Amino acid sequence: MVSEHSDAADGDTGALALKILVAGGFGVGKTTMVGAVSEIKPLRTEELLSEAGQSVDDTDGVDQKVTTTVAMDFGRITIRSGLSLYLFGTPGQDRFWFLWDELAQGALGAVVLADTRRLQDCFPAVDYFEHRHIPFVVAVNCFAGSRSYGAQDVSRALDLDRGTPVVLCDARDRDSGKEVLIRLVEYAGRMHTARLLDSVG
């Protein structure tokens, strides 16, 4: 969850690096968000969609999508001096879910991206993190032309646990993505602190 590293280039020693997952359904904008906020050239493992996957990949609502993540996306963003986030974008299709357990090891928390046109596609990610007690926020990616819903509407539709944050965002916009990540770090910090206090109480 937390690692310390020394960056000889800028003389920053003992900096914190937190691992964050960016998850959600197929075509919801995970690769886009990681690429938008990353301060380094993101690592991507995208492949072209093929005829072989047509029978298993539901592209309704994302007809223009021509590539898919087959392992993970990786990026990094500095939130403030001494605090960096390592971002791991998960693959969206069911057949790549065997990778999720490895990616989730040591994660502080997760962003579950949601598309209100295909809200049901983020249910598996929500269930995954709830069952493993990994703190997460739901970030509604506001696509052009999609109907606008408020955070409370989305929370009720997903039957989220009380207190789970829902935020609206534009996955293409760096500042918007950064705000989502800050909200997650704050929420995950509160959750981990509460659990620690419970364990010693």
GROMACS .gro file of C-alpha atoms in nm:
model
  201
    1MET     CA    1   0.000   0.000   0.000
    2VAL     CA    2   0.276   0.245   0.099
    3SER     CA    3   0.637   0.238  -0.004
    4GLU     CA    4   0.927   0.469   0.060
    5HIS     CA    5   1.179   0.547  -0.209
    6SER     CA    6   1.471   0.779  -0.265
    7ASP     CA    7   1.478   0.993  -0.578
    8ALA     CA    8   1.838   1.092  -0.635
    9ALA     CA    9   1.739   1.325  -0.916
   10ASP     CA   10   1.551   1.570  -0.695
   11GLY     CA   11   1.704   1.483  -0.359
   12ASP     CA   12   1.368   1.372  -0.217
   13THR     CA   13   1.426   1.097   0.037
   14GLY     CA   14   1.162   0.904   0.224
   15ALA     CA   15   0.885   1.003  -0.017
   16LEU     CA   16   0.556   0.813   0.000
   17ALA     CA   17   0.430   0.623  -0.302
   18LEU     CA   18   0.072   0.495  -0.283
   19LYS     CA   19  -0.073   0.232  -0.514
   20ILE     CA   20  -0.413   0.313  -0.665
   21LEU     CA   21  -0.627   0.102  -0.898
   22VAL     CA   22  -0.842   0.253  -1.173
   23ALA     CA   23  -1.118   0.004  -1.250
   24GLY     CA   24  -1.456  -0.021  -1.418
   25GLY     CA   25  -1.634  -0.170  -1.715
   26PHE     CA   26  -1.519  -0.211  -2.073
   27GLY     CA   27  -1.473   0.121  -2.254
   28VAL     CA   28  -1.551   0.342  -1.954
   29GLY     CA   29  -1.232   0.553  -1.979
   30LYS     CA   30  -0.974   0.386  -1.754
   31THR     CA   31  -0.686   0.414  -2.003
   32THR     CA   32  -0.791   0.770  -2.081
   33MET     CA   33  -0.785   0.874  -1.713
   34VAL     CA   34  -0.446   0.717  -1.641
   35GLY     CA   35  -0.302   0.883  -1.951
   36ALA     CA   36  -0.458   1.221  -1.870
   37VAL     CA   37  -0.323   1.249  -1.516
   38SER     CA   38   0.011   1.070  -1.549
   39GLU     CA   39   0.319   1.290  -1.536
   40ILE     CA   40   0.522   1.019  -1.710
   41LYS     CA   41   0.449   0.855  -2.041
   42PRO     CA   42   0.198   0.588  -1.936
   43LEU     CA   43   0.266   0.221  -1.991
   44ARG     CA   44  -0.020   0.075  -2.193
   45THR     CA   45  -0.098  -0.284  -2.289
   46GLU     CA   46  -0.367  -0.218  -2.548
   47GLU     CA   47  -0.444  -0.444  -2.840
   48LEU     CA   48  -0.680  -0.403  -3.131
   49LEU     CA   49  -1.024  -0.557  -3.085
   50SER     CA   50  -1.050  -0.865  -3.304
   51GLU     CA   51  -1.324  -1.082  -3.450
   52ALA     CA   52  -1.231  -1.351  -3.199
   53GLY     CA   53  -1.350  -1.128  -2.915
   54GLN     CA   54  -1.677  -1.020  -3.073
   55SER     CA   55  -1.872  -1.297  -2.904
   56VAL     CA   56  -1.744  -1.208  -2.555
   57ASP     CA   57  -1.691  -0.829  -2.561
   58ASP     CA   58  -2.006  -0.620  -2.521
   59THR     CA   59  -1.942  -0.305  -2.725
   60ASP     CA   60  -2.297  -0.168  -2.706
   61GLY     CA   61  -2.267   0.203  -2.635
   62VAL     CA   62  -1.893   0.210  -2.718
   63ASP     CA   63  -1.915   0.120  -3.086
   64GLN     CA   64  -1.620   0.345  -3.177
   65LYS     CA   65  -1.379   0.162  -2.945
   66VAL     CA   66  -1.111  -0.021  -3.144
   67THR     CA   67  -0.859  -0.122  -2.874
   68THR     CA   68  -0.872  -0.285  -2.533
   69THR     CA   69  -0.640  -0.319  -2.233
   70VAL     CA   70  -0.521  -0.678  -2.199
   71ALA     CA   71  -0.303  -0.650  -1.886
   72MET     CA   72  -0.288  -0.306  -1.725
   73ASP     CA   73  -0.214   0.061  -1.771
   74PHE     CA   74   0.045   0.226  -1.550
   75GLY     CA   75   0.108   0.590  -1.469
   76ARG     CA   76   0.235   0.814  -1.192
   77ILE     CA   77   0.121   1.148  -1.053
   78THR     CA   78   0.267   1.363  -0.776
   79ILE     CA   79  -0.010   1.495  -0.553
   80ARG     CA   80   0.222   1.713  -0.345
   81SER     CA   81   0.588   1.717  -0.245
   82GLY     CA   82   0.672   1.377  -0.099
   83LEU     CA   83   0.347   1.207  -0.206
   84SER     CA   84   0.312   1.024  -0.536
   85LEU     CA   85   0.043   0.789  -0.663
   86TYR     CA   86   0.121   0.490  -0.878
   87LEU     CA   87  -0.182   0.424  -1.095
   88PHE     CA   88  -0.273   0.078  -1.222
   89GLY     CA   89  -0.556   0.066  -1.473
   90THR     CA   90  -0.728  -0.273  -1.475
   91PRO     CA   91  -0.858  -0.458  -1.782
   92GLY     CA   92  -1.235  -0.431  -1.819
   93GLN     CA   93  -1.337  -0.762  -1.973
   94ASP     CA   94  -1.434  -1.062  -1.763
   95ARG     CA   95  -1.177  -1.287  -1.928
   96PHE     CA   96  -0.891  -1.077  -1.786
   97TRP     CA   97  -1.020  -1.071  -1.431
   98PHE     CA   98  -0.760  -1.323  -1.317
   99LEU     CA   99  -0.516  -1.027  -1.320
  100TRP     CA  100  -0.715  -0.825  -1.067
  101ASP     CA  101  -0.597  -1.010  -0.756
  102GLU     CA  102  -0.234  -0.946  -0.847
  103LEU     CA  103  -0.297  -0.581  -0.928
  104ALA     CA  104  -0.492  -0.528  -0.605
  105GLN     CA  105  -0.208  -0.649  -0.380
  106GLY     CA  106  -0.098  -0.359  -0.160
  107ALA     CA  107  -0.340  -0.105  -0.307
  108LEU     CA  108  -0.448   0.184  -0.085
  109GLY     CA  109  -0.775   0.208  -0.273
  110ALA     CA  110  -0.946   0.224  -0.609
  111VAL     CA  111  -1.134   0.450  -0.845
  112VAL     CA  112  -1.433   0.277  -1.006
  113LEU     CA  113  -1.515   0.464  -1.326
  114ALA     CA  114  -1.880   0.456  -1.425
  115ASP     CA  115  -2.069   0.544  -1.742
  116THR     CA  116  -2.437   0.619  -1.674
  117ARG     CA  117  -2.526   0.481  -2.018
  118ARG     CA  118  -2.392   0.142  -1.902
  119LEU     CA  119  -2.405   0.172  -1.525
  120GLN     CA  120  -2.449  -0.201  -1.479
  121ASP     CA  121  -2.097  -0.256  -1.616
  122CYS     CA  122  -1.937  -0.123  -1.298
  123PHE     CA  123  -2.128  -0.357  -1.063
  124PRO     CA  124  -1.855  -0.626  -1.078
  125ALA     CA  125  -1.585  -0.375  -0.980
  126VAL     CA  126  -1.798  -0.237  -0.695
  127ASP     CA  127  -1.863  -0.591  -0.568
  128TYR     CA  128  -1.494  -0.681  -0.598
  129PHE     CA  129  -1.374  -0.394  -0.381
  130GLU     CA  130  -1.660  -0.416  -0.131
  131HIS     CA  131  -1.599  -0.787  -0.067
  132ARG     CA  132  -1.226  -0.730  -0.020
  133HIS     CA  133  -1.275  -0.420   0.199
  134ILE     CA  134  -1.066  -0.205  -0.035
  135PRO     CA  135  -1.175   0.161  -0.010
  136PHE     CA  136  -1.300   0.304  -0.338
  137VAL     CA  137  -1.476   0.601  -0.488
  138VAL     CA  138  -1.712   0.588  -0.784
  139ALA     CA  139  -1.620   0.845  -1.048
  140VAL     CA  140  -1.894   0.907  -1.304
  141ASN     CA  141  -1.727   0.981  -1.636
  142CYS     CA  142  -1.951   1.244  -1.794
  143PHE     CA  143  -1.963   1.150  -2.162
  144ALA     CA  144  -2.099   1.399  -2.412
  145GLY     CA  145  -2.461   1.326  -2.497
  146SER     CA  146  -2.524   1.106  -2.192
  147ARG     CA  147  -2.803   1.187  -1.948
  148SER     CA  148  -2.687   1.373  -1.641
  149TYR     CA  149  -2.741   1.212  -1.300
  150GLY     CA  150  -2.653   1.342  -0.957
  151ALA     CA  151  -2.417   1.167  -0.716
  152GLN     CA  152  -2.704   1.055  -0.491
  153ASP     CA  153  -2.888   0.901  -0.788
  154VAL     CA  154  -2.581   0.700  -0.885
  155SER     CA  155  -2.518   0.594  -0.526
  156ARG     CA  156  -2.874   0.461  -0.493
  157ALA     CA  157  -2.862   0.287  -0.832
  158LEU     CA  158  -2.541   0.106  -0.735
  159ASP     CA  159  -2.665   0.034  -0.380
  160LEU     CA  160  -2.335   0.162  -0.239
  161ASP     CA  161  -2.242   0.132   0.126
  162ARG     CA  162  -2.321   0.449   0.317
  163GLY     CA  163  -2.040   0.701   0.291
  164THR     CA  164  -1.886   0.566  -0.031
  165PRO     CA  165  -1.804   0.882  -0.229
  166VAL     CA  166  -1.950   0.940  -0.576
  167VAL     CA  167  -1.794   1.218  -0.783
  168LEU     CA  168  -1.854   1.349  -1.133
  169CYS     CA  169  -1.552   1.379  -1.360
  170ASP     CA  170  -1.415   1.408  -1.711
  171ALA     CA  171  -1.157   1.131  -1.756
  172ARG     CA  172  -0.990   1.332  -2.034
  173ASP     CA  173  -0.915   1.628  -1.807
  174ARG     CA  174  -0.605   1.618  -1.586
  175ASP     CA  175  -0.741   1.850  -1.318
  176SER     CA  176  -1.068   1.658  -1.299
  177GLY     CA  177  -0.885   1.327  -1.267
  178LYS     CA  178  -0.652   1.469  -1.003
  179GLU     CA  179  -0.951   1.583  -0.794
  180VAL     CA  180  -1.091   1.229  -0.808
  181LEU     CA  181  -0.760   1.087  -0.688
  182ILE     CA  182  -0.732   1.339  -0.404
  183ARG     CA  183  -1.084   1.250  -0.293
  184LEU     CA  184  -0.990   0.880  -0.295
  185VAL     CA  185  -0.671   0.931  -0.094
  186GLU     CA  186  -0.860   1.133   0.168
  187TYR     CA  187  -1.140   0.875   0.192
  188ALA     CA  188  -0.904   0.575   0.199
  189GLY     CA  189  -0.695   0.744   0.466
  190ARG     CA  190  -1.001   0.789   0.687
  191MET     CA  191  -1.109   0.428   0.631
  192HIS     CA  192  -0.767   0.281   0.712
  193THR     CA  193  -0.735   0.501   1.023
  194ALA     CA  194  -1.079   0.392   1.147
  195ARG     CA  195  -0.992   0.025   1.095
  196LEU     CA  196  -0.663   0.067   1.280
  197LEU     CA  197  -0.839   0.230   1.573
  198ASP     CA  198  -1.099  -0.048   1.577
  199SER     CA  199  -0.826  -0.314   1.581
  200VAL     CA  200  -0.653  -0.163   1.884
  201GLY     CA  201  -0.975  -0.067   2.062
   0.00000   0.00000   0.00000
